CSV table of C-alpha atoms and ligand atoms in Angstrom, one decimal:
chain,number,residue,atom,x,y,z
A,7,MET,CA,-7.6,-16.4,24.3
A,8,ARG,CA,-9.7,-12.7,24.0
A,9,GLN,CA,-11.2,-11.9,20.9
A,10,GLY,CA,-10.8,-8.0,21.4
A,11,ALA,CA,-12.6,-7.0,24.6
A,12,SER,CA,-15.6,-5.1,24.1
A,13,GLY,CA,-16.0,-2.4,26.7
A,14,ALA,CA,-12.8,-3.6,29.0
A,15,GLY,CA,-10.4,-0.8,30.6
A,16,GLU,CA,-7.3,0.0,29.2
A,17,ASP,CA,-5.3,-2.6,31.6
A,18,ARG,CA,-6.2,-5.1,28.6
A,19,PHE,CA,-3.6,-3.5,26.8
A,20,GLU,CA,-1.0,-3.7,29.6
A,21,ARG,CA,1.8,-5.3,28.4
A,22,SER,CA,1.6,-3.3,25.0
A,23,LEU,CA,1.8,-0.1,26.9
A,24,ALA,CA,4.9,-1.5,29.5
A,25,TYR,CA,6.3,-2.0,26.0
A,26,ARG,CA,6.0,1.1,24.8
A,27,GLN,CA,7.8,2.8,27.7
A,28,ARG,CA,10.6,0.4,27.4
A,29,ALA,CA,10.8,0.6,23.4
A,30,LEU,CA,10.7,4.9,23.6
A,31,ARG,CA,13.9,4.5,26.0
A,32,HIS,CA,16.4,3.2,22.9
A,33,LEU,CA,14.1,2.7,19.8
A,34,ALA,CA,14.1,6.0,18.2
A,35,HIS,CA,10.1,7.0,18.6
A,36,GLY,CA,9.7,3.5,20.0
A,37,VAL,CA,8.9,1.9,16.7
A,38,SER,CA,10.6,1.6,13.3
A,39,SER,CA,8.2,3.6,11.0
A,40,THR,CA,6.5,7.0,12.1
A,41,PRO,CA,2.8,5.8,11.2
A,42,ARG,CA,3.0,2.8,13.3
A,43,ALA,CA,2.8,5.0,16.6
A,44,SER,CA,-0.4,6.7,15.8
A,45,GLN,CA,-2.5,3.7,16.7
A,46,ARG,CA,-4.8,4.3,19.3
A,47,PRO,CA,-5.3,3.8,22.3
A,48,THR,CA,-1.5,2.4,22.3
A,49,PRO,CA,1.0,0.9,19.5
A,50,ILE,CA,0.1,-2.8,20.0
A,51,ALA,CA,3.1,-5.1,20.0
A,52,ILE,CA,2.3,-8.5,18.0
A,53,ALA,CA,3.6,-11.6,19.7
A,54,ARG,CA,2.4,-13.7,16.6
A,55,ALA,CA,0.1,-14.0,13.7
A,56,GLU,CA,-1.5,-17.0,11.8
A,57,GLY,CA,-3.8,-16.6,8.6
A,58,ALA,CA,-5.8,-13.3,9.0
A,59,HIS,CA,-5.2,-12.9,12.5
A,60,LEU,CA,-2.6,-11.5,15.2
A,61,VAL,CA,-2.0,-11.6,18.7
A,62,ASP,CA,-0.7,-9.6,20.9
A,63,ILE,CA,1.5,-9.7,23.8
A,64,ASP,CA,-1.5,-9.3,25.9
A,65,GLY,CA,-2.8,-12.4,24.2
A,66,ALA,CA,-5.8,-11.0,22.5
A,67,ARG,CA,-6.4,-11.8,19.0
A,68,TYR,CA,-7.4,-9.4,16.2
A,69,VAL,CA,-8.6,-10.1,12.8
A,70,ASP,CA,-6.1,-8.4,10.7
A,71,TYR,CA,-6.7,-5.8,8.1
A,72,ALA,CA,-3.5,-4.2,8.0
A,73,LEU,CA,-1.7,-7.2,6.8
A,74,GLY,CA,1.9,-5.6,7.2
A,75,TYR,CA,0.7,-2.0,5.4
A,76,GLY,CA,-0.4,-4.1,2.5
A,77,PRO,CA,2.1,-6.9,1.5
A,78,LEU,CA,0.5,-9.8,3.0
A,79,ILE,CA,-2.1,-10.5,0.3
A,80,LEU,CA,-2.0,-14.1,1.2
A,81,GLY,CA,-2.2,-13.5,5.0
A,82,HIS,CA,0.4,-14.0,7.8
A,83,THR,CA,1.2,-18.5,6.9
A,84,PRO,CA,0.2,-18.9,3.1
A,85,PRO,CA,2.1,-22.7,3.4
A,86,GLY,CA,3.0,-22.3,-0.4
A,87,VAL,CA,5.2,-19.0,0.8
A,88,ILE,CA,6.4,-20.3,4.1
A,89,ALA,CA,7.7,-23.6,2.6
A,90,ALA,CA,9.3,-22.1,-0.3
A,91,VAL,CA,11.1,-19.5,1.9
A,92,THR,CA,12.3,-22.3,4.1
A,93,ALA,CA,13.6,-23.8,1.2
A,94,ALA,CA,15.3,-21.2,0.2
A,95,LEU,CA,16.9,-20.6,4.0
A,96,SER,CA,17.9,-24.2,3.8
A,97,ALA,CA,20.0,-23.8,1.2
A,98,GLY,CA,22.1,-21.0,2.6
A,99,LEU,CA,21.2,-17.1,2.7
A,100,ARG,CA,23.5,-16.7,-0.5
A,101,ALA,CA,22.8,-12.3,0.1
A,102,ALA,CA,24.0,-11.0,-2.9
A,103,SER,CA,24.8,-14.0,-5.2
A,104,ILE,CA,23.2,-14.6,-8.7
A,105,HIS,CA,20.7,-17.3,-8.6
A,106,THR,CA,18.0,-18.8,-10.6
A,107,ASP,CA,14.7,-17.7,-8.8
A,108,GLU,CA,15.8,-14.0,-9.8
A,109,ALA,CA,14.9,-14.9,-13.2
A,110,ALA,CA,12.2,-16.9,-12.7
A,111,LEU,CA,10.5,-14.3,-10.7
A,112,ALA,CA,11.1,-11.7,-13.5
A,113,GLU,CA,9.4,-14.4,-16.0
A,114,ALA,CA,6.2,-14.9,-13.5
A,115,MET,CA,6.1,-11.1,-13.5
A,116,ALA,CA,5.8,-11.1,-17.4
A,117,ALA,CA,3.5,-13.8,-17.4
A,118,ALA,CA,1.0,-12.0,-15.0
A,119,MET,CA,1.3,-7.8,-15.6
A,120,PRO,CA,0.8,-6.6,-19.5
A,121,GLY,CA,3.6,-4.1,-19.1
A,122,ALA,CA,6.3,-6.0,-17.4
A,123,GLU,CA,8.3,-7.5,-20.3
A,124,MET,CA,11.7,-6.8,-18.3
A,125,THR,CA,12.2,-6.3,-14.7
A,126,GLY,CA,14.9,-5.0,-12.4
A,127,PHE,CA,14.9,-5.7,-8.6
A,128,VAL,CA,15.9,-3.3,-6.1
A,129,SER,CA,14.4,-4.0,-1.9
A,130,THR,CA,11.7,-1.6,-1.1
A,131,GLY,CA,8.7,0.5,-3.2
A,132,THR,CA,10.7,3.7,-1.9
A,133,GLU,CA,13.7,2.3,-4.0
A,134,ALA,CA,11.6,1.2,-6.9
A,135,VAL,CA,10.4,5.0,-7.4
A,136,LEU,CA,13.9,6.2,-7.4
A,137,LEU,CA,15.2,3.7,-9.8
A,138,ALA,CA,12.2,4.5,-12.4
A,139,LEU,CA,12.8,8.0,-12.2
A,140,ARG,CA,16.4,7.5,-12.8
A,141,ILE,CA,15.5,5.0,-15.9
A,142,ALA,CA,12.8,8.0,-17.2
A,143,ARG,CA,15.5,10.8,-17.2
A,144,ALA,CA,18.2,8.8,-18.5
A,145,THR,CA,16.1,7.5,-21.5
A,146,THR,CA,14.7,10.8,-22.1
A,147,GLY,CA,17.8,13.1,-21.2
A,148,ARG,CA,14.9,15.4,-19.2
A,149,THR,CA,14.3,16.1,-15.5
A,150,ARG,CA,11.1,17.1,-15.0
A,151,ILE,CA,8.3,15.3,-13.4
A,152,VAL,CA,4.6,15.4,-12.8
A,153,LYS,CA,3.5,14.1,-9.5
A,154,PHE,CA,-0.1,14.2,-8.1
A,155,ARG,CA,-1.2,15.8,-5.1
A,156,ALA,CA,-1.9,12.7,-2.3
A,157,ASN,CA,-0.3,10.2,-4.2
A,158,TYR,CA,2.3,8.7,-2.1
A,159,HIS,CA,5.7,7.3,-3.6
A,160,GLY,CA,7.8,6.7,-0.7
A,161,TRP,CA,9.9,8.4,1.7
A,162,SER,CA,12.4,10.3,-0.6
A,163,ASP,CA,13.2,13.8,-1.0
A,164,THR,CA,12.8,13.7,-4.8
A,165,VAL,CA,9.1,12.9,-4.3
A,166,GLY,CA,8.4,13.2,-0.6
A,167,LEU,CA,6.0,16.7,-1.5
A,168,GLY,CA,2.0,17.3,-2.0
A,169,ASN,CA,1.4,13.9,-0.3
A,170,ALA,CA,-2.0,15.5,1.2
A,171,ILE,CA,-4.6,17.7,-0.2
A,172,GLY,CA,-4.2,21.1,1.1
A,173,ASP,CA,-0.4,20.5,1.6
A,174,ASP,CA,1.9,20.8,-1.2
A,175,GLY,CA,4.9,20.9,0.7
A,176,PRO,CA,7.8,18.7,1.8
A,177,ALA,CA,6.5,15.4,3.7
A,178,ALA,CA,8.9,15.1,6.0
A,179,LEU,CA,11.2,17.7,8.2
A,180,GLY,CA,15.0,17.6,6.7
A,181,GLN,CA,14.0,17.3,3.1
A,182,ASP,CA,16.4,19.0,0.5
A,183,PRO,CA,13.8,21.5,-1.5
A,184,ALA,CA,16.4,21.2,-4.5
A,185,ALA,CA,16.1,17.2,-4.7
A,186,SER,CA,12.2,17.9,-5.6
A,187,ALA,CA,12.7,21.3,-7.6
A,188,SER,CA,11.7,19.7,-11.0
A,189,VAL,CA,8.6,18.0,-9.6
A,190,THR,CA,5.4,19.5,-10.9
A,191,LEU,CA,2.0,18.9,-8.4
A,192,LEU,CA,-1.0,18.4,-10.1
A,193,ASP,CA,-4.6,17.3,-9.4
A,194,TRP,CA,-5.0,13.4,-9.6
A,195,GLY,CA,-8.1,12.6,-11.9
A,196,ASP,CA,-7.6,15.8,-13.9
A,197,ALA,CA,-6.5,14.8,-17.5
A,198,GLY,CA,-7.0,18.2,-19.0
A,199,GLU,CA,-4.6,20.0,-16.5
A,200,VAL,CA,-2.1,17.1,-17.0
A,201,GLU,CA,-2.5,17.7,-21.2
A,202,ALA,CA,-2.0,21.7,-20.5
A,203,ALA,CA,0.8,21.2,-18.0
A,204,LEU,CA,2.6,18.7,-20.5
A,205,ASP,CA,5.7,19.7,-22.8
A,206,SER,CA,8.8,17.8,-24.0
A,207,SER,CA,11.0,19.1,-21.1
A,208,TYR,CA,9.2,16.0,-19.3
A,209,ALA,CA,10.8,13.1,-18.3
A,210,ALA,CA,8.0,11.0,-16.9
A,211,VAL,CA,4.5,11.3,-15.5
A,212,LEU,CA,4.6,9.3,-12.0
A,213,VAL,CA,1.2,8.1,-10.9
A,214,GLU,CA,-0.9,5.8,-8.5
A,215,PRO,CA,-3.4,4.7,-11.2
A,216,ALA,CA,-5.9,4.4,-8.6
A,217,ALA,CA,-5.4,6.4,-5.6
A,218,ILE,CA,-5.4,4.0,-2.9
A,219,ASN,CA,-3.5,6.0,-0.6
A,220,GLY,CA,-5.9,9.5,-0.9
A,221,GLY,CA,-8.7,7.0,0.2
A,222,CYS,CA,-9.5,4.6,-2.2
A,223,PHE,CA,-10.4,6.2,-5.3
A,224,ALA,CA,-10.8,4.5,-8.9
A,225,PRO,CA,-9.4,6.6,-11.4
A,226,PRO,CA,-12.1,8.7,-13.2
A,227,PRO,CA,-13.0,7.7,-16.8
A,228,GLY,CA,-10.7,8.2,-19.4
A,229,PHE,CA,-7.9,9.7,-17.1
A,230,LEU,CA,-5.5,6.9,-17.3
A,231,GLU,CA,-6.6,6.4,-21.4
A,232,ARG,CA,-5.6,10.2,-21.7
A,233,LEU,CA,-2.0,10.2,-19.4
A,234,ARG,CA,-1.1,7.5,-21.6
A,235,ALA,CA,-1.9,9.5,-24.9
A,236,ALA,CA,-0.4,12.8,-23.3
A,237,THR,CA,3.0,11.1,-22.1
A,238,SER,CA,3.0,9.6,-25.4
A,239,ARG,CA,2.6,12.6,-27.9
A,240,HIS,CA,5.5,14.1,-26.0
A,241,GLY,CA,7.7,11.7,-25.4
A,242,VAL,CA,7.3,11.3,-21.8
A,243,VAL,CA,7.8,7.9,-20.0
A,244,LEU,CA,4.3,6.9,-18.2
A,245,ILE,CA,5.0,5.4,-14.7
A,246,PHE,CA,2.3,3.5,-13.1
A,247,ASP,CA,3.3,3.4,-9.1
A,248,GLU,CA,1.7,-0.2,-8.1
A,249,VAL,CA,3.4,-0.7,-5.1
A,250,ILE,CA,0.1,-1.3,-3.8
A,251,THR,CA,-2.2,-2.1,-6.1
A,252,GLY,CA,0.1,-4.4,-8.2
A,253,PHE,CA,-1.3,-7.8,-7.2
A,254,ARG,CA,-3.7,-6.2,-5.2
A,255,LEU,CA,-6.4,-4.9,-7.8
A,256,GLY,CA,-6.0,-8.2,-9.8
A,257,LEU,CA,-3.1,-10.7,-10.8
A,258,GLY,CA,-2.4,-8.0,-13.8
A,259,GLY,CA,-2.7,-4.8,-11.1
A,260,ALA,CA,-4.4,-1.6,-11.8
A,261,GLN,CA,-3.1,-1.7,-15.5
A,262,GLY,CA,-4.7,-5.0,-15.8
A,263,ARG,CA,-7.9,-3.9,-14.1
A,264,TYR,CA,-8.2,-0.6,-16.1
A,265,GLY,CA,-6.8,-1.8,-19.3
A,266,VAL,CA,-4.2,0.9,-19.5
A,267,THR,CA,-0.1,-0.5,-19.8
A,268,PRO,CA,2.3,2.4,-19.2
A,269,ASP,CA,6.0,2.4,-20.1
A,270,LEU,CA,7.1,2.0,-16.2
A,271,SER,CA,5.6,0.2,-13.4
A,272,VAL,CA,6.6,0.3,-9.7
A,273,LEU,CA,6.0,-2.7,-7.8
A,274,GLY,CA,6.4,-3.9,-4.2
A,275,LYS,CA,4.4,-4.9,-1.3
A,276,ALA,CA,2.2,-8.0,-2.3
A,277,LEU,CA,4.9,-8.9,-4.8
A,278,ALA,CA,6.5,-11.0,-2.1
A,279,ALA,CA,3.6,-11.8,0.0
A,280,GLY,CA,5.1,-9.8,2.9
A,281,LEU,CA,9.1,-10.2,2.7
A,282,PRO,CA,11.2,-7.3,1.7
A,283,ILE,CA,11.1,-6.4,-2.1
A,284,GLY,CA,10.6,-3.6,-4.7
A,285,ALA,CA,10.8,-3.7,-8.7
A,286,VAL,CA,10.5,-1.8,-11.7
A,287,SER,CA,9.1,-3.5,-14.5
A,288,GLY,CA,8.3,-2.3,-18.0
A,289,THR,CA,8.4,-2.4,-21.7
A,290,ARG,CA,11.5,-3.8,-23.7
A,291,ALA,CA,12.0,-0.4,-24.8
A,292,ALA,CA,11.3,1.7,-21.7
A,293,MET,CA,14.0,-0.5,-19.9
A,294,GLU,CA,16.3,-1.0,-22.7
A,295,VAL,CA,18.8,1.6,-20.7
A,296,LEU,CA,18.8,-0.8,-17.4
A,297,ALA,CA,18.5,-4.0,-19.4
A,298,SER,CA,21.5,-2.8,-21.5
A,299,GLY,CA,23.6,-2.4,-18.5
A,300,ARG,CA,24.4,1.5,-19.2
A,301,LEU,CA,22.2,2.6,-16.4
A,302,LEU,CA,24.1,1.9,-13.0
A,303,HIS,CA,22.0,-0.6,-10.8
A,304,ARG,CA,23.2,-1.1,-7.5
A,305,GLY,CA,22.4,-2.7,-4.3
A,306,THR,CA,23.4,-5.2,-1.8
A,307,PHE,CA,20.0,-6.7,-1.0
A,308,ASN,CA,18.3,-6.7,-4.6
A,309,GLY,CA,16.8,-10.0,-5.7
A,310,ASN,CA,17.9,-11.5,-2.2
A,311,PRO,CA,16.9,-15.1,-2.3
A,312,LEU,CA,14.4,-15.5,0.1
A,313,SER,CA,12.4,-12.1,-1.2
A,314,MET,CA,12.4,-14.2,-4.4
A,315,ALA,CA,11.7,-17.3,-3.3
A,316,ALA,CA,8.4,-15.6,-1.6
A,317,GLY,CA,7.6,-13.9,-4.9
A,318,LEU,CA,7.7,-16.7,-6.6
A,319,ALA,CA,6.0,-18.3,-4.6
A,320,CYS,CA,3.5,-15.8,-4.0
A,321,LEU,CA,2.9,-15.4,-8.0
A,322,ASN,CA,2.4,-19.1,-8.3
A,323,GLU,CA,-0.6,-18.9,-5.8
A,324,LEU,CA,-1.9,-16.0,-6.8
A,325,SER,CA,-2.4,-17.0,-10.7
A,326,ARG,CA,-3.5,-20.5,-9.4
A,327,SER,CA,-6.2,-19.1,-7.7
A,328,ALA,CA,-6.8,-16.0,-9.2
A,329,ALA,CA,-10.6,-16.4,-10.4
A,330,THR,CA,-11.4,-17.1,-6.9
A,331,ILE,CA,-9.7,-14.9,-4.3
A,332,TYR,CA,-10.2,-11.7,-6.5
A,333,PRO,CA,-13.7,-11.6,-6.4
A,334,ARG,CA,-14.0,-12.9,-3.1
A,335,MET,CA,-11.6,-10.3,-1.6
A,336,ASP,CA,-13.5,-7.2,-3.4
A,337,ALA,CA,-17.2,-8.7,-2.5
A,338,PHE,CA,-16.1,-8.9,1.5
A,339,ALA,CA,-14.3,-5.0,1.3
A,340,ALA,CA,-17.7,-4.0,-1.0
A,341,ARG,CA,-19.6,-5.9,2.4
A,342,LEU,CA,-17.4,-3.9,5.0
A,343,ALA,CA,-17.9,-0.9,3.7
A,344,ASP,CA,-21.5,-1.2,3.2
A,345,ARG,CA,-21.8,-2.4,6.8
A,346,LEU,CA,-19.9,0.8,8.0
A,347,ASN,CA,-21.5,3.3,5.9
A,348,HIS,CA,-25.1,1.5,7.4
A,349,ALA,CA,-24.4,1.5,11.0
A,350,ALA,CA,-22.6,5.3,10.2
A,351,ALA,CA,-26.1,6.3,9.1
A,352,LYS,CA,-28.5,4.9,11.5
A,353,ALA,CA,-26.3,6.2,14.2
A,354,ALA,CA,-25.9,9.7,12.4
A,355,VAL,CA,-22.4,10.0,13.0
A,356,GLY,CA,-19.4,11.3,10.5
A,357,LEU,CA,-18.4,8.4,9.4
A,358,GLN,CA,-18.1,6.7,6.2
A,359,ALA,CA,-16.2,4.3,4.2
A,360,ARG,CA,-15.1,3.8,0.7
A,361,ALA,CA,-14.0,0.4,-1.0
A,362,LEU,CA,-11.7,-0.5,-4.1
A,363,GLY,CA,-10.8,-4.1,-4.9
A,364,ALA,CA,-9.4,-5.4,-1.9
A,365,ALA,CA,-8.9,-2.4,-0.1
A,366,LEU,CA,-11.1,-0.2,1.9
A,367,GLN,CA,-10.8,3.3,3.4
A,368,ILE,CA,-12.7,4.4,6.5
A,369,PHE,CA,-13.0,8.4,7.1
A,370,ALA,CA,-14.3,10.2,10.0
A,371,ALA,CA,-15.8,13.2,8.1
A,372,ALA,CA,-19.1,15.7,8.5
A,373,SER,CA,-20.0,15.3,5.0
A,374,PRO,CA,-19.7,12.8,1.9
A,375,VAL,CA,-16.2,12.2,0.7
A,376,VAL,CA,-17.0,11.5,-2.9
A,377,THR,CA,-13.6,12.9,-4.6
A,378,LEU,CA,-10.1,13.0,-3.5
A,379,ARG,CA,-10.2,16.3,-3.1
A,380,ASP,CA,-12.9,16.5,-0.6
A,381,THR,CA,-10.1,14.3,1.5
A,382,ALA,CA,-9.2,17.7,2.7
A,383,ARG,CA,-12.1,17.8,5.3
A,384,VAL,CA,-11.5,14.3,6.6
A,385,ASP,CA,-10.7,14.5,10.6
A,386,ARG,CA,-7.6,12.8,10.9
A,387,ASP,CA,-7.7,12.5,14.5
A,388,ALA,CA,-11.4,11.3,14.6
A,389,THR,CA,-10.1,8.7,12.2
A,390,LEU,CA,-7.8,7.6,14.5
A,391,ARG,CA,-10.1,7.4,17.4
A,392,PHE,CA,-12.6,5.2,15.4
A,393,THR,CA,-9.7,2.7,14.5
A,394,GLY,CA,-8.8,2.7,18.1
A,395,GLU,CA,-12.4,1.9,18.6
A,396,LEU,CA,-12.1,-1.3,16.1
A,397,LEU,CA,-9.2,-2.1,17.8
A,398,ARG,CA,-10.9,-2.5,21.2
A,399,GLU,CA,-13.7,-5.0,19.3
A,400,GLY,CA,-10.7,-6.8,17.8
A,401,VAL,CA,-10.5,-5.5,14.5
A,402,PHE,CA,-6.5,-4.6,13.7
A,403,ALA,CA,-6.9,-1.6,10.8
A,404,LEU,CA,-4.5,0.6,9.8
A,405,PRO,CA,-4.3,3.8,12.4
A,406,ARG,CA,-5.3,6.2,9.5
A,407,GLY,CA,-8.4,3.9,8.4
A,408,LEU,CA,-6.7,2.1,5.3
A,409,CYS,CA,-7.7,-1.9,5.4
A,410,TYR,CA,-7.0,-4.6,3.3
A,411,LEU,CA,-8.2,-8.0,2.6
A,412,SER,CA,-6.3,-11.2,2.1
A,413,SER,CA,-7.3,-14.3,0.6
A,414,ALA,CA,-6.5,-15.7,4.0
A,415,HIS,CA,-9.9,-13.8,5.2
A,416,ASP,CA,-13.0,-16.1,5.2
A,417,GLU,CA,-17.0,-15.3,6.0
A,418,ASP,CA,-16.3,-16.3,9.7
A,419,ASP,CA,-13.8,-12.8,10.1
A,420,ILE,CA,-16.2,-10.8,8.0
A,421,LEU,CA,-19.1,-11.9,10.3
A,422,ARG,CA,-16.9,-11.1,13.3
A,423,THR,CA,-15.9,-7.8,11.6
A,424,GLU,CA,-19.5,-6.8,10.8
A,425,THR,CA,-20.5,-7.1,14.7
A,426,ALA,CA,-17.2,-5.1,15.6
A,427,ILE,CA,-18.1,-2.3,12.9
A,428,ASP,CA,-21.6,-2.0,14.8
A,429,ALA,CA,-20.2,-1.8,18.2
A,430,ALA,CA,-17.0,0.8,17.3
A,431,VAL,CA,-19.5,2.8,15.7
A,432,ALA,CA,-21.8,3.0,18.5
A,433,ARG,CA,-19.3,3.4,21.1
A,434,PHE,CA,-17.5,6.0,18.8
A,435,ALA,CA,-21.1,7.6,18.6
A,436,ALA,CA,-21.5,7.8,22.2
B,512,PLP,C1,2.1,3.5,-4.0
B,512,PLP,C2,3.1,3.5,-3.1
B,512,PLP,N1,4.5,3.6,-3.7
B,512,PLP,C3,5.6,3.5,-2.8
B,512,PLP,C4,6.0,3.0,-1.5
B,512,PLP,C5,6.6,2.9,-0.9
B,512,PLP,O1,7.2,1.7,-0.4
B,512,PLP,P1,8.1,1.4,1.0
B,512,PLP,O2,7.2,1.6,2.0
B,512,PLP,O3,8.4,0.1,0.3
B,512,PLP,O4,9.2,1.8,0.6
B,512,PLP,C6,4.1,3.2,-1.2
B,512,PLP,C7,4.3,3.0,0.6
B,512,PLP,O5,3.5,2.8,1.0
B,512,PLP,C8,3.6,3.0,-1.9
B,512,PLP,O6,1.8,3.4,-1.1
């Protein structure tokens, strides 16, 4: 099996290229989620995966840092999760039935996260955001929402705007502007701006507590604390979107890491180790409208037995090994960011990386990207070209430069990736 194929021509992607042509004939855009189509030199079709590795249909092996766009915190084949899902499968599919793993997973979440006393399940992060906003509006009787620029909260019309610095518009064609009319866009990290804007006409402040989607930025000191105080002052519901940060920035998510407890948390991705899931968790008071049954909570696939079994096994493994795996993932992410920054400086190319917890972001930009606002200067096409160079070297990152670590990455993977980074930077420079 090949490990990447440094310097090889495009024929090494022959089967993926042929698959792409076939897919485009009947599968819209040839992919099931638009960003996957941006991979250079071509979107890669995956045949199988094991641990932290992917094998494509041409037989090349990659160290995987895309990890399913985040969920695969235990890698692709965690034995406990696979065994739990297999056992759940052997009991029949049981879709839309009441089953004991639902309450068990809610209990495990309550034990893991400071602000997860009560939980409701859905199937995706996008749905969970919508449910959290509905809870906030039902509880407060208000409609207005604060959202921050370059925070991403899924693909709904309601909050699908202002997803990049410098573009406050809708994220997609075909959105209903009326659906987001009650959203106020503010600058992430600027607590003063929130304090000035907020009043008792707002239902919720929705925030990525650490701006991973924007480029792996930690909250500025005091930002989350001041959001907490300002929302409490006006009876506004504080919602942390922890779809990425949940179970990734630590077992307690961003709220555990930074010591600020929101009213509601939106969860997904890593919660079920790779199976579809979404959840809203919160304090008893914030969840009352849902817990009492007054707010309609619907969804055929909510709480499906396979996802619940995966979630339980995942949280079980994460809580058992939290003391070792989180520091290790964080250290690996920091090491890879250092290596890239060092190689880029040596080659005098406009590439940089920033790590936060078990994630890192690579940017192509001529001058340093220090704040979220600086991401307006990122050369997005050059970033895609660089992740394409990494792919040729056997490293599979998200095309836009975001990389995740899993507990399955080991020292050998990191050494291999460091060598790949050096080679990719050299080719990018050339
Ligand atoms: C912070 C955040 N919220 C919500 C979502 C939407 O989740 P999903 O893709 O499961 O709908 C995402 C997806 O990347 C996300 O990063």
